[in-house]
Coordinates of C-alpha atoms and ligand atoms in Angstrom, one line a residue:
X1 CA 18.5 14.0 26.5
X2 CA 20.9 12.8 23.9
X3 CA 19.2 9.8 21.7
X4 CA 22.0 7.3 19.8
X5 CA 23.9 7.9 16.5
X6 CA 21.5 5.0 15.2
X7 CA 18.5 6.8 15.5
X8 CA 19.7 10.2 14.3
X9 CA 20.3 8.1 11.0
X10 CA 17.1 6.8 11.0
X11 CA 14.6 7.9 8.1
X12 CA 10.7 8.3 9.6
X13 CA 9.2 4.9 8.4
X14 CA 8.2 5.8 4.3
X15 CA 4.7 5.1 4.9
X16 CA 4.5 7.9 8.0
X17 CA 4.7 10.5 5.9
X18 CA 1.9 9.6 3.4
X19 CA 0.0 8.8 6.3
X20 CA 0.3 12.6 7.8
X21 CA -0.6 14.2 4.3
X22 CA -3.8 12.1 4.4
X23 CA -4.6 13.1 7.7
X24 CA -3.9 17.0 6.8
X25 CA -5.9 16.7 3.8
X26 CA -8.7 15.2 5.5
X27 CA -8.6 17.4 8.4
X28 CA -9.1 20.4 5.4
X29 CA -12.3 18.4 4.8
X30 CA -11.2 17.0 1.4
X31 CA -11.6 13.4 0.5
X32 CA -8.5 12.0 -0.4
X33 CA -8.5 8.3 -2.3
X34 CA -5.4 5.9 -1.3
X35 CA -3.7 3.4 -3.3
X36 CA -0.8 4.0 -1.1
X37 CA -0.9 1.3 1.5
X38 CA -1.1 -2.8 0.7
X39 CA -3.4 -3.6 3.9
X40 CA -6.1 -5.2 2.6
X41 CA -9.8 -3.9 3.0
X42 CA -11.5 -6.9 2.9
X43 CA -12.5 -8.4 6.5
X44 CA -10.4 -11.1 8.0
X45 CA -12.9 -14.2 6.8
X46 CA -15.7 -15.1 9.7
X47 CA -15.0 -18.3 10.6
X48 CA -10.7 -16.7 11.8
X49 CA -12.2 -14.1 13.4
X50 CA -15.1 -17.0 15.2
X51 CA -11.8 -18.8 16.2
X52 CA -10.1 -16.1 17.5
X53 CA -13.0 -15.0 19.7
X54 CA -13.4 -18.1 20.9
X55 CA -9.8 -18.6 22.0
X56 CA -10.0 -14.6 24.0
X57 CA -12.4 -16.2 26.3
X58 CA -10.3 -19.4 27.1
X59 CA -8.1 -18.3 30.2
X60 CA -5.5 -20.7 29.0
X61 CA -4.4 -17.8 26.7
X62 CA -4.7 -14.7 29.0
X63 CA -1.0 -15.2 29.8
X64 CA 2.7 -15.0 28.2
X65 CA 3.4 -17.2 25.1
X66 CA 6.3 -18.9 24.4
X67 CA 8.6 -17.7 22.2
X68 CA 8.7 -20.6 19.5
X69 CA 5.0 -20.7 19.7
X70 CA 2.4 -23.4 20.3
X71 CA 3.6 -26.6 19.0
X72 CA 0.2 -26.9 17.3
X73 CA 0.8 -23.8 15.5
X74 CA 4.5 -24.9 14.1
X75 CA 2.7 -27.9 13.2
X76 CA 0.0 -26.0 10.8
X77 CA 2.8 -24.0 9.1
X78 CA 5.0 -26.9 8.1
X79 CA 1.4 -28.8 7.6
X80 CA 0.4 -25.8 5.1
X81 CA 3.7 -25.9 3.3
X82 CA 3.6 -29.4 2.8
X83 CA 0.4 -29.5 1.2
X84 CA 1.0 -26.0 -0.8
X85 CA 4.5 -26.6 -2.2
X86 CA 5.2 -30.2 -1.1
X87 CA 8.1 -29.0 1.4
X88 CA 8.9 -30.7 4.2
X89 CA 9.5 -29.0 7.3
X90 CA 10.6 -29.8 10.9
X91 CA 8.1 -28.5 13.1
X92 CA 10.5 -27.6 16.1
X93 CA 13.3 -27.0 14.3
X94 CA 12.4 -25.8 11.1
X95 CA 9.3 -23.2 11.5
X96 CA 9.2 -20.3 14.1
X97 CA 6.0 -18.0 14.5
X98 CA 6.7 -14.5 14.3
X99 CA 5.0 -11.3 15.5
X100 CA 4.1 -10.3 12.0
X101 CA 6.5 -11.4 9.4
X102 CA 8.4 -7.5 10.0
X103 CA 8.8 -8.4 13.2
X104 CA 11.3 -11.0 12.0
X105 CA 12.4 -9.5 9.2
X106 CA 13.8 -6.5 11.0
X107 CA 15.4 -8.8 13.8
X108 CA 17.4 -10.9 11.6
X109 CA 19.9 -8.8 10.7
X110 CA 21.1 -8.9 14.6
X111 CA 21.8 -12.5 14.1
X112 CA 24.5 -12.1 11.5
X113 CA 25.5 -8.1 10.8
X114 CA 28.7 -7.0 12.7
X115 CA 30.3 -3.5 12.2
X116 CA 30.4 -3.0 8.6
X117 CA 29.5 -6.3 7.2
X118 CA 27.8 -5.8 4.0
X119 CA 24.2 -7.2 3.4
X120 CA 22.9 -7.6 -0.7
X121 CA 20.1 -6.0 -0.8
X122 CA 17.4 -5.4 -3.7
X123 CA 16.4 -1.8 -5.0
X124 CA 14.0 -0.8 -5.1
X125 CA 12.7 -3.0 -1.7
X126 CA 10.7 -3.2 1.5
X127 CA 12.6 -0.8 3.3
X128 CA 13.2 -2.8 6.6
X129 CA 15.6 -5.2 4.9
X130 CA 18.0 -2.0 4.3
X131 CA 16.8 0.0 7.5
X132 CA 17.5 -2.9 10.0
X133 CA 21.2 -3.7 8.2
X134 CA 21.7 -0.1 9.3
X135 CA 20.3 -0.6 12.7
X136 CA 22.8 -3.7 12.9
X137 CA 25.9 -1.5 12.3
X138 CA 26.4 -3.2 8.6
X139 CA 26.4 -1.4 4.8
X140 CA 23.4 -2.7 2.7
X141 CA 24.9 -3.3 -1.0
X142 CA 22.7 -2.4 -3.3
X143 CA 21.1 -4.5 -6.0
X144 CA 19.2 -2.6 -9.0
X145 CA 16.0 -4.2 -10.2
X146 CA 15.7 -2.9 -13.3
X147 CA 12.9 -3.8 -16.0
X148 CA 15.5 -5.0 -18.8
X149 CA 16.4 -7.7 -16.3
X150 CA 12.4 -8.3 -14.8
X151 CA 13.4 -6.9 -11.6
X152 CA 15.4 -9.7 -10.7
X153 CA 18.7 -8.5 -9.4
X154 CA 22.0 -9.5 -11.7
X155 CA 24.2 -11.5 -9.5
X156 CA 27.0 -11.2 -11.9
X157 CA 27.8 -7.5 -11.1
X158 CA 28.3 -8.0 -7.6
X159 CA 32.0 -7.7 -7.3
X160 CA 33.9 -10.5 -5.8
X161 CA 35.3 -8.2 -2.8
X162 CA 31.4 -7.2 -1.8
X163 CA 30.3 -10.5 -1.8
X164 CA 33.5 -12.3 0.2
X165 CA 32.1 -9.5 2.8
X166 CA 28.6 -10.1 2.6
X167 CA 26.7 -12.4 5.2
X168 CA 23.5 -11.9 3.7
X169 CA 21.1 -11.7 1.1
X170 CA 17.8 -10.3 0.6
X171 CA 15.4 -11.2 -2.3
X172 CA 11.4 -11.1 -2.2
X173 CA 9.2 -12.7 -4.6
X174 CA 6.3 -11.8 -5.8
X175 CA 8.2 -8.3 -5.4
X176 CA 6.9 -5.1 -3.6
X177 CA 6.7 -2.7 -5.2
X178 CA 7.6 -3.9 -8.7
X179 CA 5.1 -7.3 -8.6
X180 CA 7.5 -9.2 -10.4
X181 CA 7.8 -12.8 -10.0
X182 CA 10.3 -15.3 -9.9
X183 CA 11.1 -18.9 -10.5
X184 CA 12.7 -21.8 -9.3
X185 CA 15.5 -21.2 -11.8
X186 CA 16.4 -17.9 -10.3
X187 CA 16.2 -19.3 -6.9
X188 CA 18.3 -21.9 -7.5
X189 CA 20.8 -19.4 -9.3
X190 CA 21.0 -17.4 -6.0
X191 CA 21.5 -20.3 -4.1
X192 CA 24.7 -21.5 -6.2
X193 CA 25.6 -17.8 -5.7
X194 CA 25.7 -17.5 -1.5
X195 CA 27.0 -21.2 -1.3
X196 CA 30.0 -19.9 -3.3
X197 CA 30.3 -17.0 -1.0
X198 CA 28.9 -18.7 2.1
X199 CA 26.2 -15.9 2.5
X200 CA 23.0 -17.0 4.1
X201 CA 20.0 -16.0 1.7
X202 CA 16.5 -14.5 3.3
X203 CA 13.8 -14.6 0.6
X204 CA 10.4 -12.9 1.6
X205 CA 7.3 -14.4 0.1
X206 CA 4.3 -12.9 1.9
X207 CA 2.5 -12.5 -1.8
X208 CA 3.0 -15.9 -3.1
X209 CA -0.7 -16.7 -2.5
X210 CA -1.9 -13.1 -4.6
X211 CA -1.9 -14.4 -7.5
X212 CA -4.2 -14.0 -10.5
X213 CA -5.5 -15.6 -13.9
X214 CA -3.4 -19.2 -13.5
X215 CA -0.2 -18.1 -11.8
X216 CA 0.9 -20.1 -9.0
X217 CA 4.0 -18.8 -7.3
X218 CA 7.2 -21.2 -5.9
X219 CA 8.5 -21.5 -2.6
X220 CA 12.5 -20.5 -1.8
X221 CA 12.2 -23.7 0.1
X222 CA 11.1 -26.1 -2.8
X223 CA 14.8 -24.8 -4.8
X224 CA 17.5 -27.5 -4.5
X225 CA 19.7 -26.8 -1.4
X226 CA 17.5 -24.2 0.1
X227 CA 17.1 -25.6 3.9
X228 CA 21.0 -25.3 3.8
X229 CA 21.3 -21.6 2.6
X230 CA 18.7 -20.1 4.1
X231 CA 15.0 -19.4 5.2
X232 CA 11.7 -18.0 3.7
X233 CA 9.7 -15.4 5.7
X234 CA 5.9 -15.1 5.4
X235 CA 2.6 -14.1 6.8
X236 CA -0.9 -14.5 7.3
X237 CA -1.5 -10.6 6.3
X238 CA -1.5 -10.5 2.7
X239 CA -3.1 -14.4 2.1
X240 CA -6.2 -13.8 4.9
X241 CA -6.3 -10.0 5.4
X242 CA -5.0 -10.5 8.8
X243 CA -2.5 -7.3 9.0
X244 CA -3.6 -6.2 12.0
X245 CA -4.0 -9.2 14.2
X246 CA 0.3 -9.6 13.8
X247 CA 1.2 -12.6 12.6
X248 CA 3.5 -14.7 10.4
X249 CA 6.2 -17.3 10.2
X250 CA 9.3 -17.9 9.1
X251 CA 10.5 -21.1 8.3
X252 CA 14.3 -23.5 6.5
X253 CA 17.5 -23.6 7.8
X254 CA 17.5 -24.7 11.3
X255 CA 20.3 -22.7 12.5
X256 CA 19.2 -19.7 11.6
X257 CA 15.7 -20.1 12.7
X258 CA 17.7 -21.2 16.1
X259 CA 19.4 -17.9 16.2
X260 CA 16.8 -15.9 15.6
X261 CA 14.5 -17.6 18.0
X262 CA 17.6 -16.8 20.9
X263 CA 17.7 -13.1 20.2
X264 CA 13.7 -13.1 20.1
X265 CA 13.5 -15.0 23.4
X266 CA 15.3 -12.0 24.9
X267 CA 13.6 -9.5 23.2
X268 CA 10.0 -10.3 22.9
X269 CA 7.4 -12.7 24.4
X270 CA 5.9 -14.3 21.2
X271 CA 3.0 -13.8 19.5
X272 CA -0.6 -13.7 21.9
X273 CA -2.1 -17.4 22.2
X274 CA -5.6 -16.8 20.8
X275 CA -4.1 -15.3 17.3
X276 CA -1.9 -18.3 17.2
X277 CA -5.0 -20.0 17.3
X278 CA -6.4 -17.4 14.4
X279 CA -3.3 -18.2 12.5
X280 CA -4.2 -22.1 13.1
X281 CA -8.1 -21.9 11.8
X282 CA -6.7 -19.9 8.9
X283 CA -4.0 -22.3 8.0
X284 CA -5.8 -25.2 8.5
X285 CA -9.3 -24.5 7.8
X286 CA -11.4 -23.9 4.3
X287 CA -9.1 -22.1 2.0
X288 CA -12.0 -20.7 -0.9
X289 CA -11.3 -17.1 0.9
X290 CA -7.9 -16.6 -0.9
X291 CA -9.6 -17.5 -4.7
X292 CA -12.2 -15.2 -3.4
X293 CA -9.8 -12.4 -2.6
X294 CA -8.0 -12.5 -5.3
X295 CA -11.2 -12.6 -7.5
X296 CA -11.7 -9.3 -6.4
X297 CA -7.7 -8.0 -6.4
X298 CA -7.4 -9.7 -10.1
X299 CA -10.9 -7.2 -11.5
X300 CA -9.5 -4.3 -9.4
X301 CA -6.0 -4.8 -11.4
X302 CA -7.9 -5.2 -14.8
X303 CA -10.0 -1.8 -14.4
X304 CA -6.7 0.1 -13.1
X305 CA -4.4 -1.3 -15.3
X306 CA -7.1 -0.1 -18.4
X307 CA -6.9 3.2 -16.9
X308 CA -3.4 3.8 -16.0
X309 CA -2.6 3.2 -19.3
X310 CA -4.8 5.0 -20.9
X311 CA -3.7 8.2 -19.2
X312 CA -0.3 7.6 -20.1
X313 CA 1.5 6.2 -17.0
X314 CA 2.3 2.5 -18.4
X315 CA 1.9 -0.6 -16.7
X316 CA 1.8 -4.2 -17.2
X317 CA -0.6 -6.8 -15.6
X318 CA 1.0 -8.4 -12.5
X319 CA 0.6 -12.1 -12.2
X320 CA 0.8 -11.7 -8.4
X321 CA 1.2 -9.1 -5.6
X322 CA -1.3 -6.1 -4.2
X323 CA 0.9 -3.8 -6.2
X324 CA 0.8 -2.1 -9.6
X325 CA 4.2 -0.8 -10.8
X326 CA 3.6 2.2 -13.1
X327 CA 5.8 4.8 -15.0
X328 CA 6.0 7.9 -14.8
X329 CA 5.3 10.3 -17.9
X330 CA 8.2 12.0 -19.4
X331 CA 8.6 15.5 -17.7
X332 CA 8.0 13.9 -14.0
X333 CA 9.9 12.2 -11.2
X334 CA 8.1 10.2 -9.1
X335 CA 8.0 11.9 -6.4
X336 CA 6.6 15.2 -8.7
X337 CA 4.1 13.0 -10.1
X338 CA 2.7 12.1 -6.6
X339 CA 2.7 15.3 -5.1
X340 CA 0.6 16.4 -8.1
X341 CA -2.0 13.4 -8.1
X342 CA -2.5 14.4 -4.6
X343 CA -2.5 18.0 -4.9
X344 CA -4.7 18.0 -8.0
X345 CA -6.6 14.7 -8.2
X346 CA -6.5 14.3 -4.4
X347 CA -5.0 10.4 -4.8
X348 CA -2.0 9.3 -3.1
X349 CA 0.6 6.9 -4.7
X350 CA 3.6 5.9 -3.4
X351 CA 6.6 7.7 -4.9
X352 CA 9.0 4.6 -6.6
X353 CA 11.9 6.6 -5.3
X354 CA 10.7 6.1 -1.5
X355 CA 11.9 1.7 -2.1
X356 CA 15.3 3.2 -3.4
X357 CA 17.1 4.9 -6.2
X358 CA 16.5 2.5 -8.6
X359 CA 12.6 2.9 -7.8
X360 CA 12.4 6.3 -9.6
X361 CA 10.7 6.4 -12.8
X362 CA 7.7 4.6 -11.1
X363 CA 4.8 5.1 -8.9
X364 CA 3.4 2.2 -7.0
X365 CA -0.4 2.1 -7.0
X366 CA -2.5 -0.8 -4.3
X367 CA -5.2 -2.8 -5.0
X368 CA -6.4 -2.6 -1.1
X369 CA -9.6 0.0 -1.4
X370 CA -12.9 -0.6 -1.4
X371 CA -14.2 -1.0 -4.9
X372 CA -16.5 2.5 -5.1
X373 CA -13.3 4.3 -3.9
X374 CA -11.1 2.7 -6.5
X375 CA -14.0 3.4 -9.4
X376 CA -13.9 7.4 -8.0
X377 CA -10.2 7.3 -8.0
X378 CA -10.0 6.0 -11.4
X379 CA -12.5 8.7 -12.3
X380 CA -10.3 11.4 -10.8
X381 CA -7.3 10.2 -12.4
X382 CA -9.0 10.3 -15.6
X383 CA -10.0 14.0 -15.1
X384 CA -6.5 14.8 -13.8
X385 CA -5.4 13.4 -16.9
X386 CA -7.6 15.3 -19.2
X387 CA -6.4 18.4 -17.8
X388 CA -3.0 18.3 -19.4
X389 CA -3.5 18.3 -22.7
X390 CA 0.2 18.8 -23.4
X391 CA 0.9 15.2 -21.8
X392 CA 2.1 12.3 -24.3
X393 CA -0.4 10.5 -25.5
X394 CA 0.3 6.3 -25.5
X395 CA 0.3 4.7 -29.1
Ligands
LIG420 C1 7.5 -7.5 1.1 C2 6.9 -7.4 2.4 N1 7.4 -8.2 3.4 C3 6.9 -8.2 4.6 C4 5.8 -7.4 4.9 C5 5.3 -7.4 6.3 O1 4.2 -8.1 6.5 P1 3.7 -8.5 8.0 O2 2.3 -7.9 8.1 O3 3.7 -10.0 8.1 O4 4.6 -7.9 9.0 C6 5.2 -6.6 3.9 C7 4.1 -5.7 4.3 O5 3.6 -4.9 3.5 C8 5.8 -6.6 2.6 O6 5.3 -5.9 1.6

């Protein structure tokens, strides 16, 4: 069997490793707590899952759904950003369901990367932007987000020659892993950027309704010129703890969302009619779920960000995101640091260096576990900590 070059330079998805060391550690018998992964404990809300089960039984969706999606569907997303972010959207034109917003994400990049184009991409990042580049034949170009700059990429040090061959950019705020938000100044910064070059911008927003104490996050879409530059990805995963179901959207310029819907018609049969119908309720129906989640994300961040910097690995308060970017104590790479927290304090974080090279120097700690398991995690980190005595100690 020979499998293609493609694959061979294929890294195993970042999170399928921390997934096995889990599993071997909890095979041993230990109890291992995880801030590793940003699926969210808390139950998809009752009265989703009531519309879900209710549209299983309706033979009407036992069979193949279109690729764009039912109209009534498109309708609730441009419906939804209307009413969030006062942005008007064409429902057939301008919105397009996706199988989970990864799904899309990862598909995109067949819809513009030829041999060796170059794609901008943030660093540290979701590693399916870079990954499907790859896939597409193209070079991702690299853009640092570095504290000094809040994790915002600089667009000034892109050199001219990159960008005349770049066909698109990548940007996603709130940010995983670093939480860091931007504004409509920044978007409309990048904007003036890809017009110059004529690159067409993705921005992924799945964590713009994860936000705490007042902080309201923008839309790519409401920044002047966006519907002609590019498109905003986003799901119901992170807003209504609906990972598993599969299902978000992506919606702005119609000739992207037009090529992406031809390779997808080829490629895949759309996302099953009675989680459209999920996706609907959640959309459409009472939104006091999302305060309440993020009620509960917002004390989770308080109590880990009190410990975290206690023990010496500093970290600021995110205004938004599942994520808490922390730093690593002198002495440690991130990758070091986690392999000890897990080895000795039995808690897996994700190493910063696993987003990218410029993610070293941090460890990226979840707010998606239970409560009692974050309070014993805590606990053990606290121990941990206690234990090496040596260890800077935070002014
Ligand atoms: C930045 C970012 N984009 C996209 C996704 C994918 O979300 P979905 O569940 O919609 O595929 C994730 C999931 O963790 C993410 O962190």
């Amino acid at each position: 069997m020979r499998m293609s070059r493609r694959l061979e330079y294929l890294p195993p998805y970042l999170f399928v490793g921390i997934t096995k060391k889990i599993a071997e550690k909890k095979a041993k018998g230990e109890e291992v707590i995880s801030f590793a992964l940003g699926d969210p404990d808390i139950p998809t809300p009752p009265h989703i899952i009531d519309k879900l089960c209710q549209a299983a039984h309706d033979q009407a969706n036992h069979r193949y759904p279109e690729t764009e999606g039912l109209p009534e569907l498109r309708q609730a997303i441009a419906g939804w950003y209307k009413k969030r972010f006062g942005v008007s959207l064409d429902a057939d034109t301008e919105v397009l369901p996706l199988i989970g917003s990864k799904e899309g994400i990862a598909h995109i990049a067949l819809c513009f990367i030829d041999h060796r184009d170059f794609a901008l991409v943030p660093d540290p990042a979701y590693p399916v932007y870079s990954v499907s580049i790859t896939l597409a034949g193209g070079r991702p170009y690299y853009m640092p987000l570095t504290e000094e700059n809040n994790f915002l990429p600089n667009l000034n040090a892109i050199p001219a020659y990159i960008a005349r061959g770049t066909k698109l950019l990548w940007i996603n705020y709130p940010n995983n892993p670093t939480s860091a938000v931007a504004d409509l100044d920044f978007f409309n910064r990048v904007i003036q950027f890809a017009q110059q070059y004529g690159i067409a911008v993705c921005h992924d927003g799945p964590y713009s309704e994860v936000v705490f104490d007042d902080y309201q996050a923008a839309s790519f879409m409401q920044a002047d010129g966006a519907k002609e530059t590019g498109v905003e990805f986003h799901s119901l995963s992170k807003t209504y703890n609906m990972t598993g179901w599969r299902i978000g959207m992506v919606v702005g310029n119609a000739q992207m969302i037009d090529a992406l819907k031809r390779l997808k018609s080829n490629l895949d049969s759309g996302v099953p009619q009675a989680i459209q119908y999920a996706a609907i309720e959640a959309l459409t129906g009472a939104q006091d779920c999302v305060q309440e989640h993020n009620d509960i994300y917002q004390r989770r961040r308080d109590l880990l960000i009190e410990t975290l910097n206690s023990i010496g690995l500093e970290a600021k308060p995110p205004k938004a995101s599942l994520y808490i970017w922390a730093k690593v104590p002198e002495g440690y790479n991130s990758v070091d640091l986690a392999t000890e927290l897990l080895e000795e304090a039995g808690v897996v974080v994700t190493p910063g260096v696993g987003y990218g090279r410029s993610g070293e120097g941090y460890v990226r700690f979840s707010l998606t576990l239970p409560d009692a398991a974050l309070v014993k995690g805590l606990s053990r980190l606290s121990q941990w900590r206690s234990t090496k005595g040596w260890m800077k100690k935070k002014k």
